[in-house]
PDB file of C-alpha atoms in Angstrom:
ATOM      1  CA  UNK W   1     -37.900  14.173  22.310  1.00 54.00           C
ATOM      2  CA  UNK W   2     -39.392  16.894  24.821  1.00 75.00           C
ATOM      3  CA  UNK W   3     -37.705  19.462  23.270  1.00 79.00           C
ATOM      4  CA  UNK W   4     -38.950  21.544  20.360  1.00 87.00           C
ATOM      5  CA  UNK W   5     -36.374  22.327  18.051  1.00 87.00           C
ATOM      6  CA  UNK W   6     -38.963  22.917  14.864  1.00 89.00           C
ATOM      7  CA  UNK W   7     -37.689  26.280  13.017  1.00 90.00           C
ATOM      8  CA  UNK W   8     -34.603  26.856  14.284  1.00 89.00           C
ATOM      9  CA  UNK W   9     -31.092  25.310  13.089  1.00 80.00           C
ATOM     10  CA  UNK W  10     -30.342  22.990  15.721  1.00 80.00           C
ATOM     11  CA  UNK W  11     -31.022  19.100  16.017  1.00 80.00           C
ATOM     12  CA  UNK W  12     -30.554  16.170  18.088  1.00 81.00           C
ATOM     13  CA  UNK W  13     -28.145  13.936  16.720  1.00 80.00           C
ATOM     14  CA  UNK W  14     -29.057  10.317  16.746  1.00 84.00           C
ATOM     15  CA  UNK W  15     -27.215   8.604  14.186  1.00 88.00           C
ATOM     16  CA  UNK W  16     -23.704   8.896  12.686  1.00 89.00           C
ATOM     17  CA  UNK W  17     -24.028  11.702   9.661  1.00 84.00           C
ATOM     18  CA  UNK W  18     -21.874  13.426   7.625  1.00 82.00           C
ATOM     19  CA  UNK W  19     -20.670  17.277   9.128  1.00 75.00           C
ATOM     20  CA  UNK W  20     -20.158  18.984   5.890  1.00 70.00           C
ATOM     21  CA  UNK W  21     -17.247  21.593   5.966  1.00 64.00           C
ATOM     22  CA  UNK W  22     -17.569  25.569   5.270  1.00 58.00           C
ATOM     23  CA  UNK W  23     -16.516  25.848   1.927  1.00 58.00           C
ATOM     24  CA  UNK W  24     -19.694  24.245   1.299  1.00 54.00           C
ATOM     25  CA  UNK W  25     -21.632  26.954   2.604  1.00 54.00           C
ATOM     26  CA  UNK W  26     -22.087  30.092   0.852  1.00 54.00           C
ATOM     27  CA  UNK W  27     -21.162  32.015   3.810  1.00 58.00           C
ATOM     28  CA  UNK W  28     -17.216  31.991   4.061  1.00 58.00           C
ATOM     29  CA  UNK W  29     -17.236  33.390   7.560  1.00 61.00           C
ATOM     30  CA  UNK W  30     -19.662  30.697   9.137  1.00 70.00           C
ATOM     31  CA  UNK W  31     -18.188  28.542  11.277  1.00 75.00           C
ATOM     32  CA  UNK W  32     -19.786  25.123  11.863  1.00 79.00           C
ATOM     33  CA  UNK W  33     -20.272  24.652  15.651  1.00 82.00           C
ATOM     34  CA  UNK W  34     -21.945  22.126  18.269  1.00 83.00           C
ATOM     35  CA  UNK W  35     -22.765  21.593  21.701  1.00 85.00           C
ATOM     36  CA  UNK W  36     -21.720  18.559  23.354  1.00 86.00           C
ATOM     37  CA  UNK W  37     -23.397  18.104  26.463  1.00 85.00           C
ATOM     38  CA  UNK W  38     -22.699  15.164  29.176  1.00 86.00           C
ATOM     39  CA  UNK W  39     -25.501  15.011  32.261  1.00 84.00           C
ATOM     40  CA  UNK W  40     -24.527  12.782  35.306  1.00 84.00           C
ATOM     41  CA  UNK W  41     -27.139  10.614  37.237  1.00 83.00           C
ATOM     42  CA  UNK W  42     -26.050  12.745  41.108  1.00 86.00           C
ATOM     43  CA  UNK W  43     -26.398  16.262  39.224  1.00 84.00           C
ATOM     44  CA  UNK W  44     -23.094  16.755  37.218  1.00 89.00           C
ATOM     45  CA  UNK W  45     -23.452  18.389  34.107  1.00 90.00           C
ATOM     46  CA  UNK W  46     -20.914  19.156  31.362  1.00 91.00           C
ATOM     47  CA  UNK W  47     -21.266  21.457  28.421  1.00 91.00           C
ATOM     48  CA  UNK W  48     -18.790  21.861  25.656  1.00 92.00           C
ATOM     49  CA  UNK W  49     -19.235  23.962  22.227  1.00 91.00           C
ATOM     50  CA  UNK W  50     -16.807  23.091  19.674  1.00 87.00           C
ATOM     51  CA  UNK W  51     -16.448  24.945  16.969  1.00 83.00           C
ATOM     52  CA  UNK W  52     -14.808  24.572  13.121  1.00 80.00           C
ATOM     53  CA  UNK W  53     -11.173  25.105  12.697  1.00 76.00           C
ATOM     54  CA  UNK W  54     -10.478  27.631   9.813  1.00 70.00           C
ATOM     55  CA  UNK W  55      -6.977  28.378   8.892  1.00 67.00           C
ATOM     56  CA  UNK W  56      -5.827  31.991   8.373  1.00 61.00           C
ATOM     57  CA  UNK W  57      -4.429  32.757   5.493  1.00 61.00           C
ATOM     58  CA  UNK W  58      -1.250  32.232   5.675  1.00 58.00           C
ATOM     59  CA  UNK W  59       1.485  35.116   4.145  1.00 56.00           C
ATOM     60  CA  UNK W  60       5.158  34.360   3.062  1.00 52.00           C
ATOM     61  CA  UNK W  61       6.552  37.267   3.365  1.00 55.00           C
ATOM     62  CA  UNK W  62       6.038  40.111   5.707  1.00 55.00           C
ATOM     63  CA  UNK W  63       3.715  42.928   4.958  1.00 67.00           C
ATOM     64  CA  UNK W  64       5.771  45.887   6.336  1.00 75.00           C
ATOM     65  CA  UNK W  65       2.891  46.519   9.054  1.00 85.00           C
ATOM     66  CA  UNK W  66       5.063  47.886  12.131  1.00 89.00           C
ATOM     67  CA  UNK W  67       4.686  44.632  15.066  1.00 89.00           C
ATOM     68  CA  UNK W  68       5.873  44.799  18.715  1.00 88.00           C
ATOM     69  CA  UNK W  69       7.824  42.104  19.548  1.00 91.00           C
ATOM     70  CA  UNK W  70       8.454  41.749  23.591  1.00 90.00           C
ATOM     71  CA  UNK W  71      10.502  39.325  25.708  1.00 91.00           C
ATOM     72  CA  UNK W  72      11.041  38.999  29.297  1.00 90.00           C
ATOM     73  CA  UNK W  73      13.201  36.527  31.574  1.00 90.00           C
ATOM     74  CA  UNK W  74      13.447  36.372  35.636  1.00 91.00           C
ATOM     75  CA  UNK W  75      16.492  37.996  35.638  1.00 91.00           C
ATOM     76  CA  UNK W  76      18.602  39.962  33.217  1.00 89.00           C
ATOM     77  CA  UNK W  77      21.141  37.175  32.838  1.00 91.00           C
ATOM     78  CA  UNK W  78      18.103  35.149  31.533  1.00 93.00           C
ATOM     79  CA  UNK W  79      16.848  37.663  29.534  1.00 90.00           C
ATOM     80  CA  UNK W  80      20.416  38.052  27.648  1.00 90.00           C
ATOM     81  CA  UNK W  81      19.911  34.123  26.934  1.00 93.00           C
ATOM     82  CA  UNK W  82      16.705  34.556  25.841  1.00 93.00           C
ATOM     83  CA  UNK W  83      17.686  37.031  23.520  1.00 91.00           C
ATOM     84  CA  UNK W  84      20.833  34.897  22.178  1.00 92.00           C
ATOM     85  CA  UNK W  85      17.951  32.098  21.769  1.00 93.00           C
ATOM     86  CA  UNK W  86      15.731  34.158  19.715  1.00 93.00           C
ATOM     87  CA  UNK W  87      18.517  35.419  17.719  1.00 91.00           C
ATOM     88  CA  UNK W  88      20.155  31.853  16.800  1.00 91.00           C
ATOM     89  CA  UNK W  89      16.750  30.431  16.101  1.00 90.00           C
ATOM     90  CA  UNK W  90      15.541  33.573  12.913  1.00 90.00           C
ATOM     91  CA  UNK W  91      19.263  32.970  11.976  1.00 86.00           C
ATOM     92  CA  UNK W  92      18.613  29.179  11.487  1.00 85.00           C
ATOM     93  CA  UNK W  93      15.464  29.220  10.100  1.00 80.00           C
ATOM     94  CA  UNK W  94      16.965  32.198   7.493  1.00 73.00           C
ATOM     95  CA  UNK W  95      20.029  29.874   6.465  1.00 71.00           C
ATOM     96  CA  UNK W  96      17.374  26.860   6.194  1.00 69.00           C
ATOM     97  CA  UNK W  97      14.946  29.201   4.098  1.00 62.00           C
ATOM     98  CA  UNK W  98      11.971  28.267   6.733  1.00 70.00           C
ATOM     99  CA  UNK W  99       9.675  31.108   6.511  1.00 79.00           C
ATOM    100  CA  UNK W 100       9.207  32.766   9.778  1.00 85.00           C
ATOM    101  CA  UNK W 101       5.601  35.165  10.440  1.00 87.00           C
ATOM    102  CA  UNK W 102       6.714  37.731  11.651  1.00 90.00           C
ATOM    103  CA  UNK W 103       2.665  38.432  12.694  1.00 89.00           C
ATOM    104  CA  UNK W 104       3.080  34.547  14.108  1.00 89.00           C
ATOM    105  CA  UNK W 105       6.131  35.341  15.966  1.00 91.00           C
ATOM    106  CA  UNK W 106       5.273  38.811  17.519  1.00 90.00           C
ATOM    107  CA  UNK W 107       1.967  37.060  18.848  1.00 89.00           C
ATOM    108  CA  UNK W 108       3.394  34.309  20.175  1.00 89.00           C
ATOM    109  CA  UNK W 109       5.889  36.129  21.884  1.00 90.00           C
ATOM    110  CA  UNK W 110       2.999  38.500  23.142  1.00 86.00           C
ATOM    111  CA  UNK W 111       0.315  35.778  24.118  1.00 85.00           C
ATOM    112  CA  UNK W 112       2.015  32.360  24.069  1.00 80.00           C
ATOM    113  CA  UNK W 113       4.671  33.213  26.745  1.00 81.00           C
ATOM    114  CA  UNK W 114       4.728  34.075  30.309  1.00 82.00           C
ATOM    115  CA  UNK W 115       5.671  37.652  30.919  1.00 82.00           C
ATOM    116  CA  UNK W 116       8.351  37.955  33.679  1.00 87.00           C
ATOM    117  CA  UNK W 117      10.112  40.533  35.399  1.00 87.00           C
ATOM    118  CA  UNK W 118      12.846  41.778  33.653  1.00 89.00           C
ATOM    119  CA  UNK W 119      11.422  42.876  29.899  1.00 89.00           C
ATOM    120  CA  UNK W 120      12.214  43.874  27.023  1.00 89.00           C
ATOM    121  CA  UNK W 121      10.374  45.507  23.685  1.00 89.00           C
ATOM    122  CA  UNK W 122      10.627  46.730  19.980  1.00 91.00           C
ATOM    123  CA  UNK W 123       9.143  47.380  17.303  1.00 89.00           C
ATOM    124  CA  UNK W 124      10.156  45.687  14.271  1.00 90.00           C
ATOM    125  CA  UNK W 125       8.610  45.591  10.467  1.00 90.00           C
ATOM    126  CA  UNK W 126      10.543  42.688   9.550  1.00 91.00           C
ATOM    127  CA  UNK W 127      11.496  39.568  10.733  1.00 90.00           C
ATOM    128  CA  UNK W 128      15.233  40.620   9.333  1.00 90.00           C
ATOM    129  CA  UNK W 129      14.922  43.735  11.434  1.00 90.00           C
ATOM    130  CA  UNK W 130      14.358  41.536  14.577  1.00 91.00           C
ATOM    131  CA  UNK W 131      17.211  39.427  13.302  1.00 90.00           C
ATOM    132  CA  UNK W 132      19.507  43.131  13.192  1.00 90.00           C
ATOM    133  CA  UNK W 133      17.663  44.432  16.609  1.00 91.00           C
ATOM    134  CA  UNK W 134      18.359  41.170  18.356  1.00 92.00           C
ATOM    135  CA  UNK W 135      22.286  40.794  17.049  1.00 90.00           C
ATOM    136  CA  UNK W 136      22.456  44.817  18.254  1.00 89.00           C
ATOM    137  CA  UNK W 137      21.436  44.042  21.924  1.00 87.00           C
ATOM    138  CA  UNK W 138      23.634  40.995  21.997  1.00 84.00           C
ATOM    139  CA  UNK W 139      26.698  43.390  20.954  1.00 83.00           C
ATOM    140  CA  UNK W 140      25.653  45.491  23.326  1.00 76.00           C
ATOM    141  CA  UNK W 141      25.352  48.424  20.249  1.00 75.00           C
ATOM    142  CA  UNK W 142      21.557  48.903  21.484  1.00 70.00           C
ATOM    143  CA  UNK W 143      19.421  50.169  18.793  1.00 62.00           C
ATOM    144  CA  UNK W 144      16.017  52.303  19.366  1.00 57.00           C
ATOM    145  CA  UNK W 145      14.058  49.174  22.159  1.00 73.00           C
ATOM    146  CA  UNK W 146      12.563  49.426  25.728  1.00 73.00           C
ATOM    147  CA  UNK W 147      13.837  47.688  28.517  1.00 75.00           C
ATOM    148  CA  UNK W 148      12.426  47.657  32.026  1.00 76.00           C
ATOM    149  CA  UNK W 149      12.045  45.708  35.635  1.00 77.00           C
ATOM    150  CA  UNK W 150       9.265  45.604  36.971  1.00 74.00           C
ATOM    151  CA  UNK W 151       8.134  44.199  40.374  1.00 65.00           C
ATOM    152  CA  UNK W 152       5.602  42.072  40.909  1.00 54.00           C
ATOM    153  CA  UNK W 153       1.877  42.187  42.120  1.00 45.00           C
ATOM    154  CA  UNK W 154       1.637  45.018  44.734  1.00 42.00           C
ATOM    155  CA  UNK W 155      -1.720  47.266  46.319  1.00 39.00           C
ATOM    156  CA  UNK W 156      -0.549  50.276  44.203  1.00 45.00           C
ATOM    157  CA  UNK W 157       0.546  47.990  40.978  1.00 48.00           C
ATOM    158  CA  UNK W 158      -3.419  46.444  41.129  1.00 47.00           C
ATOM    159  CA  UNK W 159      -5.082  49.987  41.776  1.00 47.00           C
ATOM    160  CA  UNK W 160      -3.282  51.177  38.741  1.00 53.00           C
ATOM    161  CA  UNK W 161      -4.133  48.603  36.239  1.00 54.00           C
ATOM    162  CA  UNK W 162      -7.418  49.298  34.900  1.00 51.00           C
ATOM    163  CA  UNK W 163      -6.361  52.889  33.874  1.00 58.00           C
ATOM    164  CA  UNK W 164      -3.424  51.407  32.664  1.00 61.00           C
ATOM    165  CA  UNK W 165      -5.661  48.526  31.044  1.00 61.00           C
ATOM    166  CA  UNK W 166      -7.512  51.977  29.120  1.00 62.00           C
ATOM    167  CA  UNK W 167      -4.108  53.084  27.830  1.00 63.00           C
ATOM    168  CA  UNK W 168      -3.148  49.777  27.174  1.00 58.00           C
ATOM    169  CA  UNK W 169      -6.736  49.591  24.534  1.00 63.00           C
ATOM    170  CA  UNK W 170      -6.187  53.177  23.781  1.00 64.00           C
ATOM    171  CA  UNK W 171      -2.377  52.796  22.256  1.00 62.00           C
ATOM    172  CA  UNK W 172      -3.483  49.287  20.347  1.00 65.00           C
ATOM    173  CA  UNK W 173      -6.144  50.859  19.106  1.00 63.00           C
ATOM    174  CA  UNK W 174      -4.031  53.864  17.676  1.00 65.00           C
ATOM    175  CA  UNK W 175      -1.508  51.370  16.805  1.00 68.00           C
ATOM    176  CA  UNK W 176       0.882  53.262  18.937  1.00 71.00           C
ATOM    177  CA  UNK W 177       3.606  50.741  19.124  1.00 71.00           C
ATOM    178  CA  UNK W 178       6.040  52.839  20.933  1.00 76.00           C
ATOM    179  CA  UNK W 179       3.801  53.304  23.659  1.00 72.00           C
ATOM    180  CA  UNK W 180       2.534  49.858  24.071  1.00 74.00           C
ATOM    181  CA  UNK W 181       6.586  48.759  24.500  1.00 74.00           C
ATOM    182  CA  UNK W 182       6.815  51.138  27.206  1.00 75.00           C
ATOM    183  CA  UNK W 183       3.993  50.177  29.403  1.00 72.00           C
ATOM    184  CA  UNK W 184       4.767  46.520  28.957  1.00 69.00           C
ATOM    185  CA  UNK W 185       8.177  47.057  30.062  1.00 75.00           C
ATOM    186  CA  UNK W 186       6.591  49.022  32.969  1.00 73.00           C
ATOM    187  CA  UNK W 187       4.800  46.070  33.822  1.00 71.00           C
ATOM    188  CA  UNK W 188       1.291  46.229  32.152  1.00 64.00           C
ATOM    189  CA  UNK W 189       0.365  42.864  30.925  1.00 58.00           C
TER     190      UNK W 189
END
């Protein structure tokens, strides 16, 4: 081999071998990793690092930490089904005791999911308050949420968003949930 890999932790792999987990380190947060690299004969090259998958703990029951739980649609007709969907889906998971994240759900919702023009946002500390929030907007008795259209891409909307990205880091920061729900319904991604 032409390259010197003396005193540091890497190797060449050349033979099938054992990759021993992380609980046998003494380090709980060290996360085995590797490089796979592929190098074509007309100049292609490929590089991939993968990298130990660690579960999270995972928590039954939710911890009372406020989370903000958004969910948008194309058009407010769609956004009433989603909300119906939601709502039928915690019931049915409640009535088959199926234990439901409410961490999990408020980041999927966030992250996981395409965020369209017509929105809507609250903040919930339990996964039976979403359940009561949810069943309130359905009723139409609207409890304390944020709901907004917003257009989409503009000049003005794109010279805006990196002070609204500062907010945006600002309020998460502060854990300012209320304000967060308003700028996503105001369009901030």
């Amino acid at each position: 081999s032409k390259i010197d890999l003396t005193g540091t932790p890497f190797f060449i792999l050349d033979r099938n071998q054992p990759w021993p987990g992380s609980t046998e380190h003494t380090d709980k947060n060290l996360r085995l990793r590797a490089g796979v690299s592929s190098f074509g004969f007309s100049g292609e090259n490929a590089h991939v690092i993968l990298e130990e998958y660690l579960p999270l703990p995972q928590s039954k029951e939710d911890d009372g930490e406020p989370q903000l739980i958004v969910l948008s649609a194309r058009t407010p007709d769609r956004l009433t089904a989603v909300v119906a969907n939601l709502s039928k889906y915690l019931t049915t998971a409640a009535s088959e005791a199926e234990a439901v994240d409410l961490r999990d759900l408020a980041f999927t919702l966030q992250i996981g999911r395409t965020a369209m023009r017509e929105r809507l946002a609250f903040v919930a500390r339990t996964v039976e308050e979403v359940r009561a929030t949810l069943a309130a907007v359905s009723s139409g008795a609207v409890t304390v949420l944020f709901r907004g259209s917003c257009e989409g891409e503009s000049q003005t909307r794109a010279q805006t968003q990196a002070s609204e990205s500062a907010r945006y880091l600002r309020y998460f920061d502060e854990r300012d949930w209320k304000e967060l729900a308003q700028l996503w319904v105001g369009g901030s991604n």
